[in-house]
Short mmCIF file of C-alpha atoms in Angstrom, two decimals:
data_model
loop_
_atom_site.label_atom_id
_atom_site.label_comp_id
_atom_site.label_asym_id
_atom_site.label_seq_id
_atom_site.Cartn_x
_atom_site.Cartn_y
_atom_site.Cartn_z
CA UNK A 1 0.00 0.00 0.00
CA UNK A 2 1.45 3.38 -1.14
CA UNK A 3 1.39 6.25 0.69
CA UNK A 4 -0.44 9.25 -1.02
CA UNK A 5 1.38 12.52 -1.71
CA UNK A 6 -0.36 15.51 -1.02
CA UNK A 7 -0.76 17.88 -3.22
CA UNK A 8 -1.30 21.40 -3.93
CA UNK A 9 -2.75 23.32 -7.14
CA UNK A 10 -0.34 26.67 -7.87
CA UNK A 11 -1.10 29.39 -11.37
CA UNK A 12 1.99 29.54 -13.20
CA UNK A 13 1.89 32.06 -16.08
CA UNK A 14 4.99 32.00 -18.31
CA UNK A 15 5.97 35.20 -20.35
CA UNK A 16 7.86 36.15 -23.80
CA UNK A 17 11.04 33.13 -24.66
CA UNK A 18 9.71 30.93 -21.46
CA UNK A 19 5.86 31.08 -22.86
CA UNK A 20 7.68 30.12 -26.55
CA UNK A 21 9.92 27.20 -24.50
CA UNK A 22 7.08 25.60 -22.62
CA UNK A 23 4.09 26.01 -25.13
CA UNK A 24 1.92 27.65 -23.18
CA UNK A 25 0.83 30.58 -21.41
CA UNK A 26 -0.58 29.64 -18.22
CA UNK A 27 -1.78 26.33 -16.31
CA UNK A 28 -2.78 25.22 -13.48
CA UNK A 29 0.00 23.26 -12.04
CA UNK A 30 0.02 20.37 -9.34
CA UNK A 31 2.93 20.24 -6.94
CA UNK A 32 3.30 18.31 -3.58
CA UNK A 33 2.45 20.14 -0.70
CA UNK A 34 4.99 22.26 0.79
CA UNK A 35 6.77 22.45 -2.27
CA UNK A 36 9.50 25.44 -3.04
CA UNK A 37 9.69 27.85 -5.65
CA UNK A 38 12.52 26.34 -6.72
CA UNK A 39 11.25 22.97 -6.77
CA UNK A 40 7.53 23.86 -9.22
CA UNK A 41 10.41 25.32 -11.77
CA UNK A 42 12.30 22.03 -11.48
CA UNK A 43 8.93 20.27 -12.32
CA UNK A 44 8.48 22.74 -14.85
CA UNK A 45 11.90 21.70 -16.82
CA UNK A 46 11.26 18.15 -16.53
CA UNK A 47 7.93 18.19 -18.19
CA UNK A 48 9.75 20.36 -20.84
CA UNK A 49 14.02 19.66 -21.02
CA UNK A 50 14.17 22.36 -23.69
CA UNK A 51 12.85 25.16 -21.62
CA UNK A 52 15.37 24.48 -18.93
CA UNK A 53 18.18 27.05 -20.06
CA UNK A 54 15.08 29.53 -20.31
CA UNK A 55 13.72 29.37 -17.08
CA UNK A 56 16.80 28.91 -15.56
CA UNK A 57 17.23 32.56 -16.34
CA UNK A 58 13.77 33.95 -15.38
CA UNK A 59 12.93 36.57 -12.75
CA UNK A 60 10.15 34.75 -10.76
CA UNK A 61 7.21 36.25 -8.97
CA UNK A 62 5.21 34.65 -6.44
CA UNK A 63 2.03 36.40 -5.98
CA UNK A 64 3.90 39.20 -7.36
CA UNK A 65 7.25 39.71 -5.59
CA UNK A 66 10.88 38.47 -6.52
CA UNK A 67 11.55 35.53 -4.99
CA UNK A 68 15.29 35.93 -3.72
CA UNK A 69 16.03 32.47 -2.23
CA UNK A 70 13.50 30.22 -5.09
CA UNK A 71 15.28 27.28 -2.78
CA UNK A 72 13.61 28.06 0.15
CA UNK A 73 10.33 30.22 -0.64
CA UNK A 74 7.29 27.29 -0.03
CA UNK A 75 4.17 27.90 -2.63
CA UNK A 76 0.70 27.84 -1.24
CA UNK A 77 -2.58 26.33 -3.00
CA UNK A 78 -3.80 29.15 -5.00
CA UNK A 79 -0.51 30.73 -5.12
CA UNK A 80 0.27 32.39 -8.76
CA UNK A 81 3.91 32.28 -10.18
CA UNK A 82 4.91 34.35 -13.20
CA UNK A 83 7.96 33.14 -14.64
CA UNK A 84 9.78 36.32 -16.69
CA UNK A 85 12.73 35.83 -18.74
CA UNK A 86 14.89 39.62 -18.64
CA UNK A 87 15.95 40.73 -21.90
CA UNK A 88 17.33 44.32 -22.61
CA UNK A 89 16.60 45.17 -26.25
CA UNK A 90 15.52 48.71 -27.34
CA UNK B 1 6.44 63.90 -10.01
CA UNK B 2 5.55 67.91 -10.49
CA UNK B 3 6.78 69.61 -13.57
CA UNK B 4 5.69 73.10 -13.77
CA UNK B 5 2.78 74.27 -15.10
CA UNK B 6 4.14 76.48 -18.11
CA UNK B 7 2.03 78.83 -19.65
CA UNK B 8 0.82 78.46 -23.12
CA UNK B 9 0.56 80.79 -25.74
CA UNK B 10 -2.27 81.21 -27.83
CA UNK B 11 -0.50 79.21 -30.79
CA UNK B 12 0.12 76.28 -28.57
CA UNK B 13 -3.03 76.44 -27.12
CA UNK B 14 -4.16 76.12 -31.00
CA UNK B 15 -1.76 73.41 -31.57
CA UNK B 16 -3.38 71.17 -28.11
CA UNK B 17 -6.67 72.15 -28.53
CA UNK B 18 -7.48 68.08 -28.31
CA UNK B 19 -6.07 67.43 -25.17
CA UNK B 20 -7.34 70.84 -24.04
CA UNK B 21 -10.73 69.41 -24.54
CA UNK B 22 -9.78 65.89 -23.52
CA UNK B 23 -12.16 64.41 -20.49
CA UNK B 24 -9.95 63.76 -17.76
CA UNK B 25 -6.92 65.82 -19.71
CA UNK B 26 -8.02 69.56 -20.25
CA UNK B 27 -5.42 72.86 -20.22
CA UNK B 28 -4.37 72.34 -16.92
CA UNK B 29 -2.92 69.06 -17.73
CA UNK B 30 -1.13 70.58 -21.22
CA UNK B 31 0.35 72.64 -19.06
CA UNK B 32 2.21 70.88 -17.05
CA UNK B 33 3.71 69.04 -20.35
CA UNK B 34 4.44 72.18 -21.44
CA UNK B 35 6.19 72.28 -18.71
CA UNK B 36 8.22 69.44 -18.12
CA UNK B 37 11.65 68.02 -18.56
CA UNK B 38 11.49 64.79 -20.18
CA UNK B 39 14.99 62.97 -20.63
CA UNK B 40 14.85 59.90 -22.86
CA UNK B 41 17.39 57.25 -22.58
CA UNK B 42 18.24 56.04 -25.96
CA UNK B 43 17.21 57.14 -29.47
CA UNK B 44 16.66 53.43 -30.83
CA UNK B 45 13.43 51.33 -31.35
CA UNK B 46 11.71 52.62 -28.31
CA UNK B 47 13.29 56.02 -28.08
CA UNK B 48 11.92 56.58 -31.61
CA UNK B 49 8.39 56.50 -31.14
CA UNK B 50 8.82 57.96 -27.26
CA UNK B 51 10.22 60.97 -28.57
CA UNK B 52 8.37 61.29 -31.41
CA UNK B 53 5.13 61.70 -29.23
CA UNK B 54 6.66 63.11 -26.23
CA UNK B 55 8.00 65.99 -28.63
CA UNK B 56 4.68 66.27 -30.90
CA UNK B 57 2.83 67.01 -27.44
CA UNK B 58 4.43 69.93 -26.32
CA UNK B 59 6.96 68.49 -23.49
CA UNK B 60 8.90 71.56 -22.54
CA UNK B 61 12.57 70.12 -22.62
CA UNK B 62 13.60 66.62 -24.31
CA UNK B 63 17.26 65.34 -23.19
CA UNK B 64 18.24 62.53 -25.70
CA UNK B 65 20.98 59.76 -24.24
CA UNK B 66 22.49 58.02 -27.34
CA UNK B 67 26.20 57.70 -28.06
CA UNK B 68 25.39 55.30 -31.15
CA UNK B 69 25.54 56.30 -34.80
CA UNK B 70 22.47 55.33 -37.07
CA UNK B 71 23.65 51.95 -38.76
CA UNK B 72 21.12 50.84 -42.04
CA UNK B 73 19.83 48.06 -40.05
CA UNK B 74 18.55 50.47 -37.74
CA UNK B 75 15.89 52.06 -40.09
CA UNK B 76 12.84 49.68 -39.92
CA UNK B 77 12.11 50.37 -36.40
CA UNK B 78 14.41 53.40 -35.41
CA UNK B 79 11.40 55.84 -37.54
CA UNK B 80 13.65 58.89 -36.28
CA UNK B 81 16.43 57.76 -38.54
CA UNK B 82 16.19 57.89 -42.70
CA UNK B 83 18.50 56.29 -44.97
CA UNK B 84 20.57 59.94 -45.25
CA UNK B 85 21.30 59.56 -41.28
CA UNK B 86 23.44 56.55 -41.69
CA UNK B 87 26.91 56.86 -39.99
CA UNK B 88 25.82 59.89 -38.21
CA UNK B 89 24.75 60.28 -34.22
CA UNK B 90 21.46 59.38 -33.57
CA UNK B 91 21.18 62.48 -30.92
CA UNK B 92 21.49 64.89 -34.21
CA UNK B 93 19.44 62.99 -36.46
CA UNK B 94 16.86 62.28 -34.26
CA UNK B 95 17.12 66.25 -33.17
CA UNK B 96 16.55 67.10 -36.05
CA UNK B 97 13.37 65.00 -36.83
CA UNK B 98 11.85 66.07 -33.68
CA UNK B 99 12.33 70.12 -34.36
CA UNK B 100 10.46 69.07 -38.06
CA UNK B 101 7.43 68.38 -36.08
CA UNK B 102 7.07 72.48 -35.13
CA UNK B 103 6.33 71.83 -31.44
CA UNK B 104 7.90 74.53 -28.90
CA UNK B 105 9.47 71.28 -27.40
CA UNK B 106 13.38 72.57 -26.38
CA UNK B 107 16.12 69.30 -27.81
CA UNK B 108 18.84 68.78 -25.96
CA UNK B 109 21.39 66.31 -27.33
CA UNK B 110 23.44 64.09 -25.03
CA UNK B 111 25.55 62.20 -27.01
CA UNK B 112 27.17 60.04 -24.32
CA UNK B 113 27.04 56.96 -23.09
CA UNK B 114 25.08 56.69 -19.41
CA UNK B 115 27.63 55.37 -16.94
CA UNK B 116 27.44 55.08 -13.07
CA UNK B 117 29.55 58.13 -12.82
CA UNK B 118 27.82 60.64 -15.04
CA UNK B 119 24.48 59.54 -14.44
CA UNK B 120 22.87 61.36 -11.25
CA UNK B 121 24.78 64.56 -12.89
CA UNK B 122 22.57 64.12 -16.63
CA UNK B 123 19.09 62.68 -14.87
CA UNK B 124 19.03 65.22 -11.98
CA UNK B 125 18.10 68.03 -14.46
CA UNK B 126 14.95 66.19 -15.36
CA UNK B 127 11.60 65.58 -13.95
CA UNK B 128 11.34 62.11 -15.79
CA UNK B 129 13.54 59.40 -17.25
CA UNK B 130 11.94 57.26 -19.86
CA UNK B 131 14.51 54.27 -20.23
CA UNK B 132 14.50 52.76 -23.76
CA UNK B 133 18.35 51.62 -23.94
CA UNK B 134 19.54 48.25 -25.05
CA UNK B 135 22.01 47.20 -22.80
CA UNK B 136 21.32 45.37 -18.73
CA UNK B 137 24.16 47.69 -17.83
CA UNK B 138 22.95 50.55 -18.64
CA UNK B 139 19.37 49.84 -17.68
CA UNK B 140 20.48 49.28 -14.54
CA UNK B 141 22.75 52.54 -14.22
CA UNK B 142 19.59 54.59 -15.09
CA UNK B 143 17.46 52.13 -12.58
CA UNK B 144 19.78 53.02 -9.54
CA UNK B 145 20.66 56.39 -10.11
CA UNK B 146 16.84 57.45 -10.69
CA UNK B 147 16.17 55.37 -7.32
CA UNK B 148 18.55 57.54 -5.47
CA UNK B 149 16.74 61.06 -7.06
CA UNK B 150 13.40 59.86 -6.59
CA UNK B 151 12.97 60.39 -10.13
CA UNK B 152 10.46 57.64 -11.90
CA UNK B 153 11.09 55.71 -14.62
CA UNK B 154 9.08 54.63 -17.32
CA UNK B 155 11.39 51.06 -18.50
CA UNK B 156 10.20 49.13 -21.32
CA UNK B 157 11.70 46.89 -23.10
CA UNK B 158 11.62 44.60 -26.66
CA UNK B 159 13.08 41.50 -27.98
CA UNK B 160 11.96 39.40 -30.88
CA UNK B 161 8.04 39.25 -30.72
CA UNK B 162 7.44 40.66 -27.17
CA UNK B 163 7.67 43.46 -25.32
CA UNK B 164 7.59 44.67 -21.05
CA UNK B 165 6.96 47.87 -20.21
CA UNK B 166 6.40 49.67 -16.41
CA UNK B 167 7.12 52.40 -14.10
CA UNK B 168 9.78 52.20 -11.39
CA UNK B 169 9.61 54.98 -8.87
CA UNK B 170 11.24 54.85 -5.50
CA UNK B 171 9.25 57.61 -4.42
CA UNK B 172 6.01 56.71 -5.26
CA UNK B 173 3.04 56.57 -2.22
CA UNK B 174 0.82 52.90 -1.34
CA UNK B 175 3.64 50.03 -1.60
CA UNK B 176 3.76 50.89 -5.22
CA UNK B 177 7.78 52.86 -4.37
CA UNK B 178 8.90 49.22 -6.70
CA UNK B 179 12.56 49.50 -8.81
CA UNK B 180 13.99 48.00 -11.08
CA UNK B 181 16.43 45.44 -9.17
CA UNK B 182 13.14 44.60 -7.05
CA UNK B 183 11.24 43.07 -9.84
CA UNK B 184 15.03 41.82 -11.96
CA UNK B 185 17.27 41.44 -9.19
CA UNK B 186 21.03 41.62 -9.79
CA UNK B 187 22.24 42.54 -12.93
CA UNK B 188 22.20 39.28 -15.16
CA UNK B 189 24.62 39.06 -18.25
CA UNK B 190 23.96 40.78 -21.33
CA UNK B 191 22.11 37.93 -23.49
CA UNK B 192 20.26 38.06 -26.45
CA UNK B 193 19.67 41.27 -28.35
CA UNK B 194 17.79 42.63 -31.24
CA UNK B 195 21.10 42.15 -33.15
CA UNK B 196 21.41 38.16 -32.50
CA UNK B 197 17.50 37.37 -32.09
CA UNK B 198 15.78 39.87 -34.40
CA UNK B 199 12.93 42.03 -33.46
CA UNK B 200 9.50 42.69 -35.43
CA UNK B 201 9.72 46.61 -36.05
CA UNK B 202 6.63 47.48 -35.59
CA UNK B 203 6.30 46.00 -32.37
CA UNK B 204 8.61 48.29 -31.05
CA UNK B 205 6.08 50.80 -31.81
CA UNK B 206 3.39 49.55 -29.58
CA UNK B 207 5.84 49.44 -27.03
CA UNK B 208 7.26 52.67 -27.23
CA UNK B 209 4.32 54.16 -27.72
CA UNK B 210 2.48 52.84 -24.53
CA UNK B 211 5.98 53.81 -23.04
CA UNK B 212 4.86 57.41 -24.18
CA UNK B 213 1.18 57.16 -22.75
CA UNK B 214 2.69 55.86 -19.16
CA UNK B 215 4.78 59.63 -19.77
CA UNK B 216 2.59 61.77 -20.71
CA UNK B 217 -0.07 59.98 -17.38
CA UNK B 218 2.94 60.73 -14.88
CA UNK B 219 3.74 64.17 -15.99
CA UNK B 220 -0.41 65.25 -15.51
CA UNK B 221 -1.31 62.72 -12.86
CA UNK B 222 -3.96 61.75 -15.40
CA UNK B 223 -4.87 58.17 -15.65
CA UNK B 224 -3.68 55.17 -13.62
CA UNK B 225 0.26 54.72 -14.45
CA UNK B 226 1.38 51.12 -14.71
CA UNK B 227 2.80 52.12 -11.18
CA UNK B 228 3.15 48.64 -9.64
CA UNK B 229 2.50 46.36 -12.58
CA UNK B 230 4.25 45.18 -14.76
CA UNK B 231 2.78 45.08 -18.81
CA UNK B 232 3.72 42.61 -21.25
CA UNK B 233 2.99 42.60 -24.84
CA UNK B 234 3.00 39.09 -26.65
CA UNK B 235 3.39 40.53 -30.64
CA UNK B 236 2.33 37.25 -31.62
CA UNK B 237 -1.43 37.44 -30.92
CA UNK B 238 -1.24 41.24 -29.90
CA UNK B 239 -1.87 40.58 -26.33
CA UNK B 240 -0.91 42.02 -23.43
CA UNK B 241 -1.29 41.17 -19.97
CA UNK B 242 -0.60 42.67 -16.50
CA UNK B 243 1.25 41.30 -13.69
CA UNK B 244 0.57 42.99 -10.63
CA UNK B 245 3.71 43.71 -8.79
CA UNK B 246 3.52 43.83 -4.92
CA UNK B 247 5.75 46.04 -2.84
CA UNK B 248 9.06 43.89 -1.88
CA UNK B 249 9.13 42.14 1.41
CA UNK B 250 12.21 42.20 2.61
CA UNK B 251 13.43 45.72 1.98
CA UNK B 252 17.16 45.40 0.76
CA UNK B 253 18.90 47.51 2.76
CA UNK B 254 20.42 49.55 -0.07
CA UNK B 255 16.77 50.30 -1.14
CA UNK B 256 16.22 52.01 2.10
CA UNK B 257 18.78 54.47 1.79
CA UNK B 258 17.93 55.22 -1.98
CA UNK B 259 14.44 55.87 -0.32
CA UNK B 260 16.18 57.97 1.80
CA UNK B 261 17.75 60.02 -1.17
CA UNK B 262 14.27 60.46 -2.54
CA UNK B 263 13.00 62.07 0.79
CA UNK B 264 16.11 64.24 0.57
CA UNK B 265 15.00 65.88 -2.64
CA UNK B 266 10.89 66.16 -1.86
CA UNK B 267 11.50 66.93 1.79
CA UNK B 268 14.76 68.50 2.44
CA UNK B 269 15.37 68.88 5.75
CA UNK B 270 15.55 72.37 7.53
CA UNK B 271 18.16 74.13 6.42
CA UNK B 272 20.55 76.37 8.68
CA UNK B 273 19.79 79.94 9.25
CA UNK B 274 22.93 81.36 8.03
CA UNK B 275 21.95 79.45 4.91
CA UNK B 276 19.13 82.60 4.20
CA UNK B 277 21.58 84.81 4.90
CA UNK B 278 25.02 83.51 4.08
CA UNK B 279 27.04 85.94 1.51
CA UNK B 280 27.39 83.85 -1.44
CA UNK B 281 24.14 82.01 -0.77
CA UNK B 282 21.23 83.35 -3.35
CA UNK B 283 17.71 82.77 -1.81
CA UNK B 284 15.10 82.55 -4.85
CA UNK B 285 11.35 82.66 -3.59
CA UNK B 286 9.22 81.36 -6.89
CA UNK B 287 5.67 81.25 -4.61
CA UNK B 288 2.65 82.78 -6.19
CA UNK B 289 3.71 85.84 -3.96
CA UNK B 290 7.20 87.17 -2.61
CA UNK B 291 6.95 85.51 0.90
CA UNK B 292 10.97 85.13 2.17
CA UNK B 293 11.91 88.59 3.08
CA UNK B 294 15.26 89.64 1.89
CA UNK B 295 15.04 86.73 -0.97
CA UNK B 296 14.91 87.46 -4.91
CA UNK B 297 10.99 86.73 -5.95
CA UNK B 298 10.84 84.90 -9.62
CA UNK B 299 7.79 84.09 -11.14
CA UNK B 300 7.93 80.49 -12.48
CA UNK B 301 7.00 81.24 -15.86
CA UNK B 302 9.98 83.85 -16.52
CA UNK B 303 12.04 80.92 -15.20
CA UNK B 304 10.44 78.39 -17.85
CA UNK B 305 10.83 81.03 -20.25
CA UNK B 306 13.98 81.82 -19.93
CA UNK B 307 13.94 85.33 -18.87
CA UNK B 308 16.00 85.75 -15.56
CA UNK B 309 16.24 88.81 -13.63
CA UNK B 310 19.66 90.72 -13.26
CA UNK B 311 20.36 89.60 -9.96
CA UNK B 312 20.20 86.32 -10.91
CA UNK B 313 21.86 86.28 -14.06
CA UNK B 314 24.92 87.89 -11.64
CA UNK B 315 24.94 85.07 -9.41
CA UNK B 316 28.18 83.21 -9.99
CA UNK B 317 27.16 79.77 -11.33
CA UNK B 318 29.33 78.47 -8.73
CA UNK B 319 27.92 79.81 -5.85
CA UNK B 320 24.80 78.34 -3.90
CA UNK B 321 21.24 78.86 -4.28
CA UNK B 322 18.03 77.71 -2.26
CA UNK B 323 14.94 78.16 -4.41
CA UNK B 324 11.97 78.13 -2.15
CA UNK B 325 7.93 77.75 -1.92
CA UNK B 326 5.16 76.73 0.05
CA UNK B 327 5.00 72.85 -0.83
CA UNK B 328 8.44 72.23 -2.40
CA UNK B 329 6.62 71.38 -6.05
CA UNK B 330 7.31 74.93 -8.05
CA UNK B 331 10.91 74.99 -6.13
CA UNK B 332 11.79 71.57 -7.22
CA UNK B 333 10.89 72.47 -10.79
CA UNK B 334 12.68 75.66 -10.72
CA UNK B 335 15.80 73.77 -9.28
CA UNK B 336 16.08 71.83 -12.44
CA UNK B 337 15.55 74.74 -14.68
CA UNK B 338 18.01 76.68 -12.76
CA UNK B 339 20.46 73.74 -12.80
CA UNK B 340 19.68 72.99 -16.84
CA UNK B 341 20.59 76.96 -17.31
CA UNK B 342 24.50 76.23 -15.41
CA UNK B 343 24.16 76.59 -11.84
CA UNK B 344 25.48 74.29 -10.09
CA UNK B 345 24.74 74.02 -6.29
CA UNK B 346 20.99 74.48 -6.56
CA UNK B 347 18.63 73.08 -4.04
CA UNK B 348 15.00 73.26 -3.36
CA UNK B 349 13.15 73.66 -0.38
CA UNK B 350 10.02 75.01 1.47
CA UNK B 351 9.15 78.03 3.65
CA UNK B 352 8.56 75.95 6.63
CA UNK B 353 11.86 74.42 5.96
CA UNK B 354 13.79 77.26 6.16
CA UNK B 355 12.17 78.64 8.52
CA UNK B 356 11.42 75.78 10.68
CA UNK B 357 10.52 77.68 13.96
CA UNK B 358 8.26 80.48 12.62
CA UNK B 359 11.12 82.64 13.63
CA UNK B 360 11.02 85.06 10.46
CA UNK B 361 7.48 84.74 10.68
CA UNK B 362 6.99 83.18 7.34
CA UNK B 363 7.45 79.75 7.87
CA UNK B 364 4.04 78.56 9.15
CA UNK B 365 1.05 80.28 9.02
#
């Protein structure tokens, strides 16, 4: 008998070279509970390996602030990250 | 954010006469573009269509921040430039596009390139930067500086099909007081540009131009500035959608002081007696009446037009002066015009500031 993981439902919303990586522009995605930052991007890259480099290098937002420490900052159900890739052009 | 209200003349009020009518705009509004100094960092694919509308309404001074020569590649999205520009400095040519439009709009060419060291010096002299360069490092050399004036920023920013624009301002009031490094965070390396990844020209129209609306709402207080959000535009299915922005929670600590700077310049703190009345110290009182006794009375719109009075003009440009008024707005905004015309130790203030105890009997009422 396995023991269940449980989980919790964040909003991700990806923007401009990460929306273009991962193919879409926003989803619900489920994480286990207590899950970091850090740890919804990792899930994030293993659904898609090519979008890796790209969000490797994305300012993320949860619920709207910077997120200095992705390793340690724990998502709630409900919370919304917004993954935002810098670029500089003009 | 206060420019001063400028007066128009009855050509300009001709020329504005749709804004002047404008719901929610109207000739008070006009008038403080008329009267405000606008400095625009780069004269590129943003910078093009930001000027181009700053300068066609009837900003009072334009600073341009380009040290770049137009290249052909340029010409599809830079509009200022035409083919005849190439291997010239963008400040000129785009200069000399802006002065075709027949606006009273004063150009004033900076052909440099915005470092850490010259750029309090350039952006003090303005009321607004619009930041439309194409370099990290220099974004975030306009980003810190303007945090430590107070001075807001409206950043935007394009790459291939999509676009970001918003409005940094470490002064601003309800958690909204968001920069640049708050959203971005350290400086990252420079990556892709429009040079390696391409860029759909037109695109950097929208973006500009919204970057001009986001202007034109700060300098009026018309509208709701993107003032905590940030916008981004997805060219692809012309889309664009906000990301609200809250106020950082833990405060870095070099954030505070930049806050600090910003209460320096909107509430200076009182200044020393002797200052009023120190020999090479010049006290300028530009309030709707001569309050400060013994100072030099100026009416604003001389200032913004240019016509100084003899005392002033005999002021040695190195020597101090203290422009004053009831609420700090018109003083700040005389500050920078005085500063723009060669002083160089200007500061503003207020009458209860320099007169913090009543004891000239001007300072509170």
């Amino acid at each position: 008998m396995s023991v269940e993981t449980r989980t919790t439902t964040v909003e991700v919303r990806a923007f401009a070279a990460a929306r273009a990586a991962l193919g879409w522009a926003g989803r619900a995605e489920v994480v286990p509970e207590g899950a970091t930052v850090a740890e919804v991007v990792a899930q994030l890259a293993a659904a898609a390996p090519a979008a890796g480099p790209v969000l490797a290098r994305c300012a993320v937002l949860l619920d709207g602030r910077r997120v200095p420490d992705p390793a340690s900052a724990v998502v709630r159900a409900g919370s919304r990250l917004d993954l935002l890739p810098p670029f500089a052009g003009g | 954010m206060a420019p001063l209200r400028a007066q128009l003349d009855p050509d300009e009020r001709r020329r504005t006469a749709r804004h002047a009518i404008l719901p929610g705009f109207g000739p008070d509004a006009q008038a403080l573009v008329r009267g405000a100094r606008v400095l625009v960092v780069g004269a590129g694919g943003l910078g093009s269509p930001v000027l181009y509308y700053l300068a066609a309404a009837g900003v009072g001074v334009l600073g341009i921040v380009d040290d770049d020569d137009v290249a052909a590649s340029n010409l599809p999205r830079q509009i200022l430039h035409g083919g005849g520009d190439v291997g010239t400095p963008k400040t000129a040519s785009a200069a000399a596009s802006l002065r075709a439009l027949g606006s009273p709009t004063r150009v004033v060419e900076h052909r440099v390139r915005l470092t850490a060291s010259n750029a309090e010096a350039l952006l003090a002299g303005y009321d607004l930067v619009v930041d439309g360069c194409d370099t990290f490092a220099t974004r975030y050399v306009v980003g810190d500086a303007a945090a430590r004036l107070g001075l807001p920023v409206v950043w935007g920013t394009v790459l291939g099909w999509d676009g970001q624009v918003s409005v940094w301002w470490s002064g601003a009031p309800d958690g909204r007081a968001l920069t640049y490094r708050d959203v971005f965070g350290e400086q990252p390396p420079e990556g892709d540009t429009c040079s390696s990844a391409g860029v759909l020209s037109p695109a950097c129209g929208v973006v500009g131009t919204t970057m001009a609306v986001e202007a034109v709402k700060l300098l009026t207080g018309t509208g709701e500035p993107a003032l905590g959000r940030l916008l981004v535009y997805d060219a692809r299915t012309s889309t664009w959608d906000g990301v609200d922005l809250g106020a950082p929670t833990n405060p870095d600590p070099r954030h505070e002081g930049e806050s600090e700077g910003w209460a320096k310049v909107h509430h200076q703190p009182p200044l020393e007696g002797e200052v009023a009345t120190g020999g090479n110290t010049l006290v300028i009182d530009v309030g709707l009446h001569p309050v400060v006794p013994g100072a030099l009375w100026v009416r604003l719109d001389d200032l913004a037009a240019g016509e100084l009075p003899d005392a002033l003009e005999a002021h040695p440009v190195g020597d101090p002066l203290v422009v004053v008024c009831d609420q700090g707005l018109r003083s700040r905004g005389a500050a920078g015009l005085l500063r723009a015309e060669g002083w160089l130790q200007v500061s503003a203030t207020t009458y209860a500031a320099l007169d913090p105890h009543g004891a000239a009997g001007f300072g509170h009422d």
